[in-house]
Amino acid sequence: MSALSVLQSSTQLELKRYIRSSALLLAALATPIAAHYMVPDKEASYAVLTINQQVPVLTAAILGLDLGVIAATLLTPLAYIFLRAGPTRHRPWQITDTAAHSRVAWAFGRWAADTCALWMLLVGLTIAGLILGIFRLEGQMNIVETTIALWLPAAPALALIAAIRLFLDARNLTRRWFGDVVFFILWIALLIVSIIGTVDPETNYMTNNPMTDAFGFTSPIIGAVDYPVDGVTIGGAPNSGETVMVDAYRGVTDAGYMMARLSWLGISALVVVVAGLIWAPMKARSIQVKGNPAAPLSTYKTSIKDVPFKAPKVVSARVSHYVAGVISEVKLLFRSRLSLLILLAVAIAGAFLPFRTVAGPAIFLVLIFPISQASARWQNNTVSTLLNTFGPGRFERAVILFLSSMFVAIVTLTPAMIVAVFSGNSNSLIDAGLIAVSVPLVLVALGALTRSAVAGRLIMLMAWYVYLSSAT
């Protein structure tokens, strides 16, 4: 096949899968709700965008800029989760990864489909914003200004997220949990560079430097005012009541800013080219079979280790069923020697190191990966349907996994909790209890809802970063 044919077929195939899935519909339905809170009214106690602790007066361009900046920054991790754990995460890799075709063209087709799916959601956000403008702007609605102010920051940012996701899918090392960690670090780094790259070290004021602003959220704000800017708050800040007029349309239509946004689209395309060049076929996981697979079953000798574990008869058969399930899941969580050694190391560290600043964040981080992986183990539709015919139901499996994960968390936190009890440190004890309950609860719930480990893993990594930052 020619490169153009590969590009066309790859785009059509992936885009049809998005359109036919319920995930895109649910995400589209959520955009009007998100838009309502992303554009608060005048009496709201919070503001999503402030400049020097002042709230910009709501205009058509500010309305679009509010939505665009939030979509380009805070919603980009959700876009990554949607792509990574969405309807296209399962594909016939035995064919696509081994067929004789241009990997670059195939990668471009996937990127085009991913970007189009995200831009469809952006269209829904635009429509929701225009409807809000009818009620919030009191007759001063301007469709062009709102749309341009929304799309210029957000559209290239979402295309960049789609390219990064494709790049992380290119190698086996980053196709699983390590890729989510790399994305989290990269996302934080891009946000920091966007802020640091605009700060003048001599005056400490923010300057207009759109090329360092990957998500396009600082440059249009700085370029929209004629006075020095020493601070910009995005996402949520107290509404001080002080307002300021901002020409947001001037900021987003600045020639330098528009060229920078086109440049970041080009950088995204370059990332896709690199992903296509380094693409490696997916490797099937090998299963080690003890003994000679060709030997008849009668030749195998059953040892005590081969007998499935049966829980002791306690109160009732149902309790025994849960006990057996918890023990089985705990054994699966501890099956990796490396994971067991790491958990043991951080558990011992909890008895000697300060909990709030060192041991607590370390235990929090270490618990995320095995529990998130376990939360998606039996969530495949086919496997889940099969298990429902002879095993526990989906809710029961989630309860068993939660109990087993909480047991692992409590065991890991036990040395730190003992030290906290004897030292009278109630704050460390409360932190340990919250980690033991919240980490398994959130990861298991998100794994059951999304049928993937990506959402829980990435959200809990953000929660871990907030927890770590609040301790310093």
CSV table of C-alpha atoms in Angstrom, one decimal:
chain,number,residue,atom,x,y,z
A,1,MET,CA,0.0,0.0,0.0
A,2,SER,CA,1.1,3.5,-0.7
A,3,ALA,CA,1.8,5.9,2.2
A,4,LEU,CA,-1.3,8.0,1.3
A,5,SER,CA,-3.5,4.9,1.3
A,6,VAL,CA,-2.1,3.8,4.7
A,7,LEU,CA,-2.7,7.3,6.1
A,8,GLN,CA,-6.3,7.4,4.8
A,9,SER,CA,-7.2,3.9,6.0
A,10,SER,CA,-5.6,4.4,9.4
A,11,THR,CA,-7.4,7.6,10.0
A,12,GLN,CA,-10.8,6.3,8.9
A,13,LEU,CA,-10.5,3.1,10.9
A,14,GLU,CA,-9.5,4.8,14.2
A,15,LEU,CA,-12.0,7.7,13.7
A,16,LYS,CA,-14.9,5.2,13.1
A,17,ARG,CA,-13.9,3.4,16.3
A,18,TYR,CA,-14.2,6.7,18.2
A,19,ILE,CA,-17.5,7.7,16.7
A,20,ARG,CA,-19.1,4.3,17.4
A,21,SER,CA,-17.9,4.2,21.0
A,22,SER,CA,-20.0,5.4,23.9
A,23,ALA,CA,-16.9,7.0,25.5
A,24,LEU,CA,-16.9,9.9,23.0
A,25,LEU,CA,-20.6,10.4,23.6
A,26,LEU,CA,-20.2,10.5,27.4
A,27,ALA,CA,-17.3,12.9,27.1
A,28,ALA,CA,-19.3,15.1,24.8
A,29,LEU,CA,-22.2,15.1,27.2
A,30,ALA,CA,-19.9,16.1,30.1
A,31,THR,CA,-18.6,19.2,28.3
A,32,PRO,CA,-21.6,21.5,28.9
A,33,ILE,CA,-21.4,20.7,32.6
A,34,ALA,CA,-17.7,21.4,32.6
A,35,ALA,CA,-18.2,24.7,30.7
A,36,HIS,CA,-20.8,25.8,33.3
A,37,TYR,CA,-18.1,25.7,36.1
A,38,MET,CA,-15.3,26.9,33.9
A,39,VAL,CA,-17.1,30.2,33.4
A,40,PRO,CA,-18.3,31.3,36.8
A,41,ASP,CA,-20.7,34.2,37.1
A,42,LYS,CA,-20.0,37.5,38.8
A,43,GLU,CA,-21.3,36.4,42.2
A,44,ALA,CA,-19.3,33.2,42.3
A,45,SER,CA,-16.8,32.8,45.2
A,46,TYR,CA,-14.1,31.6,42.8
A,47,ALA,CA,-12.5,32.6,39.6
A,48,VAL,CA,-10.8,30.4,37.0
A,49,LEU,CA,-8.5,33.1,35.7
A,50,THR,CA,-6.9,36.0,37.6
A,51,ILE,CA,-4.2,38.5,36.7
A,52,ASN,CA,-2.4,40.1,39.6
A,53,GLN,CA,-5.1,38.8,41.9
A,54,GLN,CA,-7.7,40.7,39.8
A,55,VAL,CA,-10.6,39.0,37.9
A,56,PRO,CA,-10.9,40.0,34.2
A,57,VAL,CA,-14.2,41.5,33.3
A,58,LEU,CA,-16.2,38.9,31.4
A,59,THR,CA,-16.3,39.7,27.6
A,60,ALA,CA,-16.8,37.4,24.6
A,61,ALA,CA,-13.0,36.9,24.2
A,62,ILE,CA,-12.5,36.4,27.9
A,63,LEU,CA,-15.2,33.7,27.9
A,64,GLY,CA,-13.4,31.9,25.1
A,65,LEU,CA,-10.0,32.4,26.8
A,66,ASP,CA,-11.3,31.0,30.1
A,67,LEU,CA,-12.5,27.8,28.4
A,68,GLY,CA,-9.5,27.6,26.1
A,69,VAL,CA,-6.9,28.0,28.8
A,70,ILE,CA,-8.6,25.5,31.1
A,71,ALA,CA,-8.9,23.0,28.3
A,72,ALA,CA,-5.2,23.5,27.3
A,73,THR,CA,-3.9,23.0,30.9
A,74,LEU,CA,-6.0,21.3,33.4
A,75,LEU,CA,-8.0,19.1,31.0
A,76,THR,CA,-5.1,17.8,29.0
A,77,PRO,CA,-4.4,15.0,31.5
A,78,LEU,CA,-8.1,13.9,31.0
A,79,ALA,CA,-7.5,14.1,27.2
A,80,TYR,CA,-4.5,11.7,27.7
A,81,ILE,CA,-6.6,9.4,29.8
A,82,PHE,CA,-9.4,9.4,27.1
A,83,LEU,CA,-6.9,8.4,24.4
A,84,ARG,CA,-4.8,6.0,26.5
A,85,ALA,CA,-7.8,4.2,28.0
A,86,GLY,CA,-10.3,4.9,25.3
A,87,PRO,CA,-12.0,2.8,22.6
A,88,THR,CA,-8.8,2.5,20.5
A,89,ARG,CA,-6.5,1.1,23.2
A,90,HIS,CA,-7.3,-2.5,22.0
A,91,ARG,CA,-6.2,-3.0,18.4
A,92,PRO,CA,-5.3,-6.0,16.2
A,93,TRP,CA,-1.5,-5.4,16.7
A,94,GLN,CA,-0.7,-8.9,15.3
A,95,ILE,CA,-1.7,-7.4,11.9
A,96,THR,CA,-1.0,-3.7,12.2
A,97,ASP,CA,2.4,-4.0,13.8
A,98,THR,CA,3.7,-6.7,11.4
A,99,ALA,CA,2.1,-5.6,8.1
A,100,ALA,CA,4.4,-4.2,5.4
A,101,HIS,CA,3.4,-0.5,5.4
A,102,SER,CA,4.8,2.9,6.2
A,103,ARG,CA,4.9,3.2,10.0
A,104,VAL,CA,5.1,7.0,9.7
A,105,ALA,CA,2.0,7.2,7.6
A,106,TRP,CA,0.2,4.8,9.9
A,107,ALA,CA,1.2,6.9,12.9
A,108,PHE,CA,0.1,10.1,11.2
A,109,GLY,CA,-3.3,8.4,10.6
A,110,ARG,CA,-3.7,7.5,14.2
A,111,TRP,CA,-2.6,11.0,15.3
A,112,ALA,CA,-5.1,12.6,12.9
A,113,ALA,CA,-7.9,10.4,14.3
A,114,ASP,CA,-6.9,11.1,17.9
A,115,THR,CA,-6.7,14.8,17.3
A,116,CYS,CA,-10.1,14.9,15.5
A,117,ALA,CA,-11.7,13.1,18.4
A,118,LEU,CA,-10.3,15.6,20.9
A,119,TRP,CA,-11.3,18.5,18.6
A,120,MET,CA,-14.9,17.1,18.4
A,121,LEU,CA,-15.0,17.5,22.2
A,122,LEU,CA,-13.6,21.0,21.7
A,123,VAL,CA,-16.5,21.7,19.3
A,124,GLY,CA,-18.9,20.7,22.0
A,125,LEU,CA,-17.1,22.9,24.5
A,126,THR,CA,-17.3,25.8,22.1
A,127,ILE,CA,-21.1,25.3,21.6
A,128,ALA,CA,-21.6,25.1,25.4
A,129,GLY,CA,-19.5,28.3,25.8
A,130,LEU,CA,-21.6,30.2,23.2
A,131,ILE,CA,-24.8,29.1,24.9
A,132,LEU,CA,-23.4,30.3,28.2
A,133,GLY,CA,-22.4,33.6,26.6
A,134,ILE,CA,-26.1,34.3,25.7
A,135,PHE,CA,-26.9,34.4,29.4
A,136,ARG,CA,-23.7,35.7,30.9
A,137,LEU,CA,-22.7,38.5,28.4
A,138,GLU,CA,-26.0,40.3,28.4
A,139,GLY,CA,-26.2,41.0,24.7
A,140,GLN,CA,-22.5,41.5,24.1
A,141,MET,CA,-22.0,38.1,22.5
A,142,ASN,CA,-19.3,37.8,19.7
A,143,ILE,CA,-19.1,34.3,18.2
A,144,VAL,CA,-15.9,34.9,16.3
A,145,GLU,CA,-14.0,36.3,19.3
A,146,THR,CA,-15.2,33.5,21.6
A,147,THR,CA,-14.3,30.8,19.2
A,148,ILE,CA,-10.9,32.1,18.3
A,149,ALA,CA,-9.9,32.8,21.9
A,150,LEU,CA,-10.9,29.2,22.8
A,151,TRP,CA,-9.4,27.3,19.9
A,152,LEU,CA,-6.0,29.0,19.6
A,153,PRO,CA,-4.7,27.9,23.0
A,154,ALA,CA,-6.6,24.6,23.2
A,155,ALA,CA,-6.4,23.0,19.7
A,156,PRO,CA,-2.6,22.8,19.4
A,157,ALA,CA,-2.3,21.7,23.1
A,158,LEU,CA,-4.7,18.8,22.5
A,159,ALA,CA,-2.8,17.9,19.2
A,160,LEU,CA,0.4,17.8,21.3
A,161,ILE,CA,-1.2,15.5,23.8
A,162,ALA,CA,-2.3,13.2,21.0
A,163,ALA,CA,1.3,13.2,19.7
A,164,ILE,CA,2.8,12.5,23.1
A,165,ARG,CA,0.4,9.6,23.6
A,166,LEU,CA,1.4,8.1,20.3
A,167,PHE,CA,5.1,8.5,21.0
A,168,LEU,CA,4.6,6.7,24.3
A,169,ASP,CA,2.8,3.9,22.5
A,170,ALA,CA,5.8,3.4,20.1
A,171,ARG,CA,7.9,1.2,22.5
A,172,ASN,CA,7.0,-1.7,24.7
A,173,LEU,CA,8.7,0.0,27.7
A,174,THR,CA,6.3,3.0,27.7
A,175,ARG,CA,3.1,1.2,26.7
A,176,ARG,CA,2.2,0.4,30.2
A,177,TRP,CA,2.7,2.1,33.6
A,178,PHE,CA,6.1,3.6,32.8
A,179,GLY,CA,4.5,5.6,30.0
A,180,ASP,CA,2.0,7.1,32.3
A,181,VAL,CA,4.8,8.2,34.6
A,182,VAL,CA,6.7,9.7,31.7
A,183,PHE,CA,3.6,11.6,30.6
A,184,PHE,CA,3.0,13.0,34.1
A,185,ILE,CA,6.6,14.2,34.4
A,186,LEU,CA,6.5,15.7,30.9
A,187,TRP,CA,3.2,17.4,31.6
A,188,ILE,CA,4.5,19.0,34.8
A,189,ALA,CA,7.7,20.0,33.0
A,190,LEU,CA,5.9,21.7,30.2
A,191,LEU,CA,3.7,23.7,32.6
A,192,ILE,CA,6.8,24.8,34.6
A,193,VAL,CA,8.7,25.8,31.4
A,194,SER,CA,5.6,27.7,30.3
A,195,ILE,CA,5.7,29.8,33.5
A,196,ILE,CA,9.5,30.1,34.0
A,197,GLY,CA,10.1,30.8,30.4
A,198,THR,CA,8.0,34.0,30.6
A,199,VAL,CA,9.5,35.4,33.8
A,200,ASP,CA,12.1,38.1,33.5
A,201,PRO,CA,14.8,37.3,36.2
A,202,GLU,CA,15.7,41.0,36.6
A,203,THR,CA,12.2,42.4,37.2
A,204,ASN,CA,10.4,39.2,38.2
A,205,TYR,CA,7.6,40.3,35.9
A,206,MET,CA,6.1,37.9,33.3
A,207,THR,CA,7.0,38.6,29.7
A,208,ASN,CA,5.4,37.6,26.4
A,209,ASN,CA,7.4,34.5,25.2
A,210,PRO,CA,5.0,32.3,23.3
A,211,MET,CA,7.5,29.7,22.0
A,212,THR,CA,8.2,28.5,25.5
A,213,ASP,CA,4.5,28.3,26.2
A,214,ALA,CA,3.6,24.8,25.0
A,215,PHE,CA,0.0,24.9,26.2
A,216,GLY,CA,-0.5,28.6,25.2
A,217,PHE,CA,-2.0,29.8,28.4
A,218,THR,CA,0.4,32.5,29.6
A,219,SER,CA,1.3,34.4,26.5
A,220,PRO,CA,-2.3,35.5,25.4
A,221,ILE,CA,-2.9,36.8,29.0
A,222,ILE,CA,0.4,38.8,29.1
A,223,GLY,CA,-0.1,40.1,25.6
A,224,ALA,CA,-3.6,41.3,26.4
A,225,VAL,CA,-2.6,43.9,29.0
A,226,ASP,CA,-0.4,47.0,28.9
A,227,TYR,CA,0.9,46.9,32.5
A,228,PRO,CA,3.4,44.5,34.2
A,229,VAL,CA,2.1,41.1,35.2
A,230,ASP,CA,3.6,39.5,38.3
A,231,GLY,CA,1.2,36.6,38.7
A,232,VAL,CA,-1.4,34.6,36.8
A,233,THR,CA,-3.7,32.1,38.5
A,234,ILE,CA,-5.5,29.4,36.4
A,235,GLY,CA,-8.0,26.8,37.5
A,236,GLY,CA,-9.3,28.2,40.8
A,237,ALA,CA,-8.6,31.2,42.9
A,238,PRO,CA,-10.7,33.2,45.5
A,239,ASN,CA,-12.8,35.9,43.9
A,240,SER,CA,-11.4,39.0,45.4
A,241,GLY,CA,-14.0,41.2,43.9
A,242,GLU,CA,-11.5,43.4,42.1
A,243,THR,CA,-11.9,43.4,38.3
A,244,VAL,CA,-9.7,44.5,35.4
A,245,MET,CA,-10.4,45.1,31.7
A,246,VAL,CA,-8.4,42.7,29.5
A,247,ASP,CA,-8.3,42.8,25.7
A,248,ALA,CA,-8.1,39.0,25.3
A,249,TYR,CA,-8.8,39.1,21.6
A,250,ARG,CA,-5.7,41.2,21.1
A,251,GLY,CA,-3.6,38.6,23.1
A,252,VAL,CA,-4.7,35.6,21.1
A,253,THR,CA,-4.5,37.3,17.7
A,254,ASP,CA,-1.0,38.6,18.2
A,255,ALA,CA,1.2,37.6,15.3
A,256,GLY,CA,3.9,36.1,17.5
A,257,TYR,CA,1.4,34.1,19.5
A,258,MET,CA,-0.3,32.7,16.4
A,259,MET,CA,3.0,31.7,14.8
A,260,ALA,CA,4.0,30.0,18.0
A,261,ARG,CA,0.8,28.0,18.1
A,262,LEU,CA,1.4,26.9,14.5
A,263,SER,CA,4.9,26.0,15.5
A,264,TRP,CA,3.7,23.8,18.3
A,265,LEU,CA,1.4,22.0,15.8
A,266,GLY,CA,4.5,21.4,13.7
A,267,ILE,CA,6.4,20.1,16.8
A,268,SER,CA,3.5,17.7,17.4
A,269,ALA,CA,3.8,16.4,13.8
A,270,LEU,CA,7.5,16.0,14.3
A,271,VAL,CA,6.9,13.9,17.4
A,272,VAL,CA,4.6,11.7,15.4
A,273,VAL,CA,7.3,11.2,12.7
A,274,VAL,CA,9.7,10.2,15.4
A,275,ALA,CA,7.1,7.8,16.9
A,276,GLY,CA,6.6,6.2,13.5
A,277,LEU,CA,10.4,5.8,12.9
A,278,ILE,CA,11.0,4.1,16.3
A,279,TRP,CA,7.8,2.1,16.4
A,280,ALA,CA,8.4,-1.5,17.7
A,281,PRO,CA,5.8,-4.3,17.3
A,282,MET,CA,4.0,-5.2,20.5
A,283,LYS,CA,5.3,-8.3,22.3
A,284,ALA,CA,2.9,-10.9,23.5
A,285,ARG,CA,3.4,-11.8,27.1
A,286,SER,CA,4.9,-15.3,27.5
A,287,ILE,CA,3.4,-17.7,30.0
A,288,GLN,CA,5.8,-20.1,31.7
A,289,VAL,CA,4.4,-23.6,31.9
A,290,LYS,CA,6.0,-26.0,34.4
A,291,GLY,CA,6.8,-29.4,33.0
A,292,ASN,CA,6.6,-30.7,29.5
A,293,PRO,CA,3.6,-29.2,27.7
A,294,ALA,CA,3.5,-32.1,25.3
A,295,ALA,CA,3.3,-34.8,28.0
A,296,PRO,CA,-0.2,-36.3,28.8
A,297,LEU,CA,-2.0,-34.9,31.8
A,298,SER,CA,-1.8,-38.2,33.6
A,299,THR,CA,2.0,-37.9,33.9
A,300,TYR,CA,1.8,-34.8,36.0
A,301,LYS,CA,2.2,-35.2,39.8
A,302,THR,CA,0.2,-32.9,41.9
A,303,SER,CA,2.0,-31.4,44.8
A,304,ILE,CA,0.7,-29.4,47.8
A,305,LYS,CA,1.7,-26.2,46.1
A,306,ASP,CA,-0.4,-27.0,43.1
A,307,VAL,CA,-3.6,-27.3,45.1
A,308,PRO,CA,-5.7,-24.1,45.0
A,309,PHE,CA,-5.9,-22.4,48.4
A,310,LYS,CA,-9.1,-23.0,50.3
A,311,ALA,CA,-10.0,-20.5,52.9
A,312,PRO,CA,-10.8,-22.0,56.4
A,313,LYS,CA,-14.5,-22.4,57.3
A,314,VAL,CA,-15.2,-19.3,59.3
A,315,VAL,CA,-18.7,-17.8,59.8
A,316,SER,CA,-20.3,-18.7,56.6
A,317,ALA,CA,-19.6,-19.8,53.0
A,318,ARG,CA,-19.9,-16.2,51.8
A,319,VAL,CA,-17.3,-14.9,54.3
A,320,SER,CA,-15.1,-17.8,53.4
A,321,HIS,CA,-15.5,-16.8,49.7
A,322,TYR,CA,-14.4,-13.3,50.5
A,323,VAL,CA,-11.5,-14.5,52.6
A,324,ALA,CA,-10.2,-16.7,49.9
A,325,GLY,CA,-10.6,-13.9,47.3
A,326,VAL,CA,-8.7,-11.5,49.5
A,327,ILE,CA,-5.8,-14.0,50.1
A,328,SER,CA,-5.7,-14.7,46.3
A,329,GLU,CA,-5.5,-11.0,45.4
A,330,VAL,CA,-2.9,-10.3,48.1
A,331,LYS,CA,-0.7,-13.1,46.6
A,332,LEU,CA,-1.1,-11.6,43.1
A,333,LEU,CA,-0.1,-8.2,44.5
A,334,PHE,CA,3.0,-9.7,46.0
A,335,ARG,CA,3.9,-11.9,43.1
A,336,SER,CA,6.6,-9.6,41.8
A,337,ARG,CA,9.8,-9.9,43.9
A,338,LEU,CA,10.8,-6.4,42.9
A,339,SER,CA,7.4,-5.0,44.1
A,340,LEU,CA,7.7,-6.9,47.3
A,341,LEU,CA,11.3,-5.6,48.0
A,342,ILE,CA,10.2,-2.0,47.3
A,343,LEU,CA,7.2,-2.3,49.6
A,344,LEU,CA,9.4,-3.8,52.3
A,345,ALA,CA,12.0,-1.1,51.9
A,346,VAL,CA,9.4,1.8,52.2
A,347,ALA,CA,7.7,0.0,55.1
A,348,ILE,CA,11.0,-0.1,57.0
A,349,ALA,CA,11.7,3.5,56.0
A,350,GLY,CA,8.4,4.5,57.6
A,351,ALA,CA,9.8,3.5,61.0
A,352,PHE,CA,12.9,5.7,60.8
A,353,LEU,CA,12.2,8.6,58.4
A,354,PRO,CA,9.8,11.6,58.9
A,355,PHE,CA,6.4,10.4,57.7
A,356,ARG,CA,4.9,13.6,56.3
A,357,THR,CA,7.9,14.7,54.2
A,358,VAL,CA,9.6,11.4,53.3
A,359,ALA,CA,8.1,8.1,54.2
A,360,GLY,CA,4.4,9.0,53.6
A,361,PRO,CA,4.9,10.3,50.0
A,362,ALA,CA,7.2,7.3,49.3
A,363,ILE,CA,4.6,4.8,50.5
A,364,PHE,CA,1.9,6.7,48.7
A,365,LEU,CA,3.8,6.5,45.4
A,366,VAL,CA,4.8,2.9,45.7
A,367,LEU,CA,1.2,1.7,46.4
A,368,ILE,CA,-0.1,3.4,43.2
A,369,PHE,CA,1.4,1.0,40.7
A,370,PRO,CA,0.5,-2.5,41.9
A,371,ILE,CA,-3.0,-1.5,42.9
A,372,SER,CA,-3.7,0.4,39.7
A,373,GLN,CA,-2.5,-2.6,37.7
A,374,ALA,CA,-4.6,-5.0,39.7
A,375,SER,CA,-7.7,-2.7,39.3
A,376,ALA,CA,-7.7,-3.3,35.5
A,377,ARG,CA,-6.8,-7.0,35.6
A,378,TRP,CA,-10.2,-8.5,35.0
A,379,GLN,CA,-12.0,-5.5,33.5
A,380,ASN,CA,-11.9,-6.6,29.9
A,381,ASN,CA,-15.5,-7.0,28.6
A,382,THR,CA,-14.9,-10.5,27.4
A,383,VAL,CA,-13.1,-11.7,30.5
A,384,SER,CA,-15.5,-9.9,32.8
A,385,THR,CA,-18.5,-11.6,31.1
A,386,LEU,CA,-16.8,-15.0,31.4
A,387,LEU,CA,-16.0,-14.6,35.1
A,388,ASN,CA,-19.6,-13.5,35.8
A,389,THR,CA,-20.8,-17.0,34.6
A,390,PHE,CA,-18.9,-18.9,37.3
A,391,GLY,CA,-17.1,-16.5,39.6
A,392,PRO,CA,-18.0,-13.5,41.7
A,393,GLY,CA,-19.8,-10.6,40.1
A,394,ARG,CA,-18.1,-7.4,39.1
A,395,PHE,CA,-19.0,-5.6,42.3
A,396,GLU,CA,-17.8,-8.5,44.5
A,397,ARG,CA,-14.5,-8.6,42.6
A,398,ALA,CA,-14.1,-4.8,43.2
A,399,VAL,CA,-14.9,-5.3,47.0
A,400,ILE,CA,-12.4,-8.1,47.2
A,401,LEU,CA,-9.7,-6.1,45.4
A,402,PHE,CA,-10.4,-3.1,47.7
A,403,LEU,CA,-10.1,-5.2,50.8
A,404,SER,CA,-6.9,-6.9,49.6
A,405,SER,CA,-5.3,-3.6,48.5
A,406,MET,CA,-6.2,-1.9,51.8
A,407,PHE,CA,-4.7,-4.9,53.6
A,408,VAL,CA,-1.4,-4.4,51.6
A,409,ALA,CA,-1.5,-0.7,52.3
A,410,ILE,CA,-2.0,-1.2,56.1
A,411,VAL,CA,0.8,-3.8,56.3
A,412,THR,CA,3.1,-1.4,54.5
A,413,LEU,CA,2.1,1.5,56.8
A,414,THR,CA,2.2,-0.5,60.0
A,415,PRO,CA,5.8,0.4,61.1
A,416,ALA,CA,5.1,4.1,60.6
A,417,MET,CA,1.7,3.8,62.4
A,418,ILE,CA,3.4,2.1,65.4
A,419,VAL,CA,6.0,4.9,65.6
A,420,ALA,CA,3.2,7.5,65.4
A,421,VAL,CA,1.2,5.9,68.2
A,422,PHE,CA,4.2,5.7,70.6
A,423,SER,CA,5.4,9.2,69.7
A,424,GLY,CA,1.9,10.7,70.0
A,425,ASN,CA,2.0,12.0,66.5
A,426,SER,CA,-1.7,12.1,65.6
A,427,ASN,CA,-1.2,13.9,62.3
A,428,SER,CA,1.0,11.1,60.9
A,429,LEU,CA,-1.5,8.6,62.1
A,430,ILE,CA,-4.3,10.4,60.3
A,431,ASP,CA,-2.3,10.7,57.1
A,432,ALA,CA,-1.5,7.0,57.2
A,433,GLY,CA,-5.1,6.1,57.7
A,434,LEU,CA,-6.2,8.3,54.8
A,435,ILE,CA,-3.5,6.8,52.5
A,436,ALA,CA,-4.5,3.2,53.5
A,437,VAL,CA,-8.2,3.9,52.6
A,438,SER,CA,-8.2,6.5,49.8
A,439,VAL,CA,-5.5,5.1,47.5
A,440,PRO,CA,-7.1,1.6,47.2
A,441,LEU,CA,-10.6,3.1,47.1
A,442,VAL,CA,-9.9,5.6,44.3
A,443,LEU,CA,-7.8,3.2,42.2
A,444,VAL,CA,-10.2,0.3,42.4
A,445,ALA,CA,-13.2,2.6,41.7
A,446,LEU,CA,-11.6,4.2,38.7
A,447,GLY,CA,-10.4,0.9,37.4
A,448,ALA,CA,-13.9,-0.5,37.6
A,449,LEU,CA,-15.5,2.6,36.0
A,450,THR,CA,-13.0,3.1,33.1
A,451,ARG,CA,-11.9,-0.6,32.7
A,452,SER,CA,-8.3,0.6,32.6
A,453,ALA,CA,-5.5,1.4,34.9
A,454,VAL,CA,-4.5,4.7,33.2
A,455,ALA,CA,-7.1,7.0,34.7
A,456,GLY,CA,-6.6,5.9,38.3
A,457,ARG,CA,-2.8,5.8,38.0
A,458,LEU,CA,-2.5,9.3,36.4
A,459,ILE,CA,-5.0,10.9,38.8
A,460,MET,CA,-3.4,9.4,41.8
A,461,LEU,CA,0.0,10.6,40.6
A,462,MET,CA,-1.3,14.1,40.5
A,463,ALA,CA,-2.8,13.6,44.0
A,464,TRP,CA,0.6,12.3,45.2
A,465,TYR,CA,2.4,15.4,43.7
A,466,VAL,CA,-0.1,17.7,45.6
A,467,TYR,CA,0.5,15.7,48.8
A,468,LEU,CA,4.3,15.9,48.4
A,469,SER,CA,4.2,19.6,47.6
A,470,SER,CA,2.0,20.4,50.5
A,471,ALA,CA,4.6,18.9,52.9
A,472,THR,CA,7.5,21.1,51.9
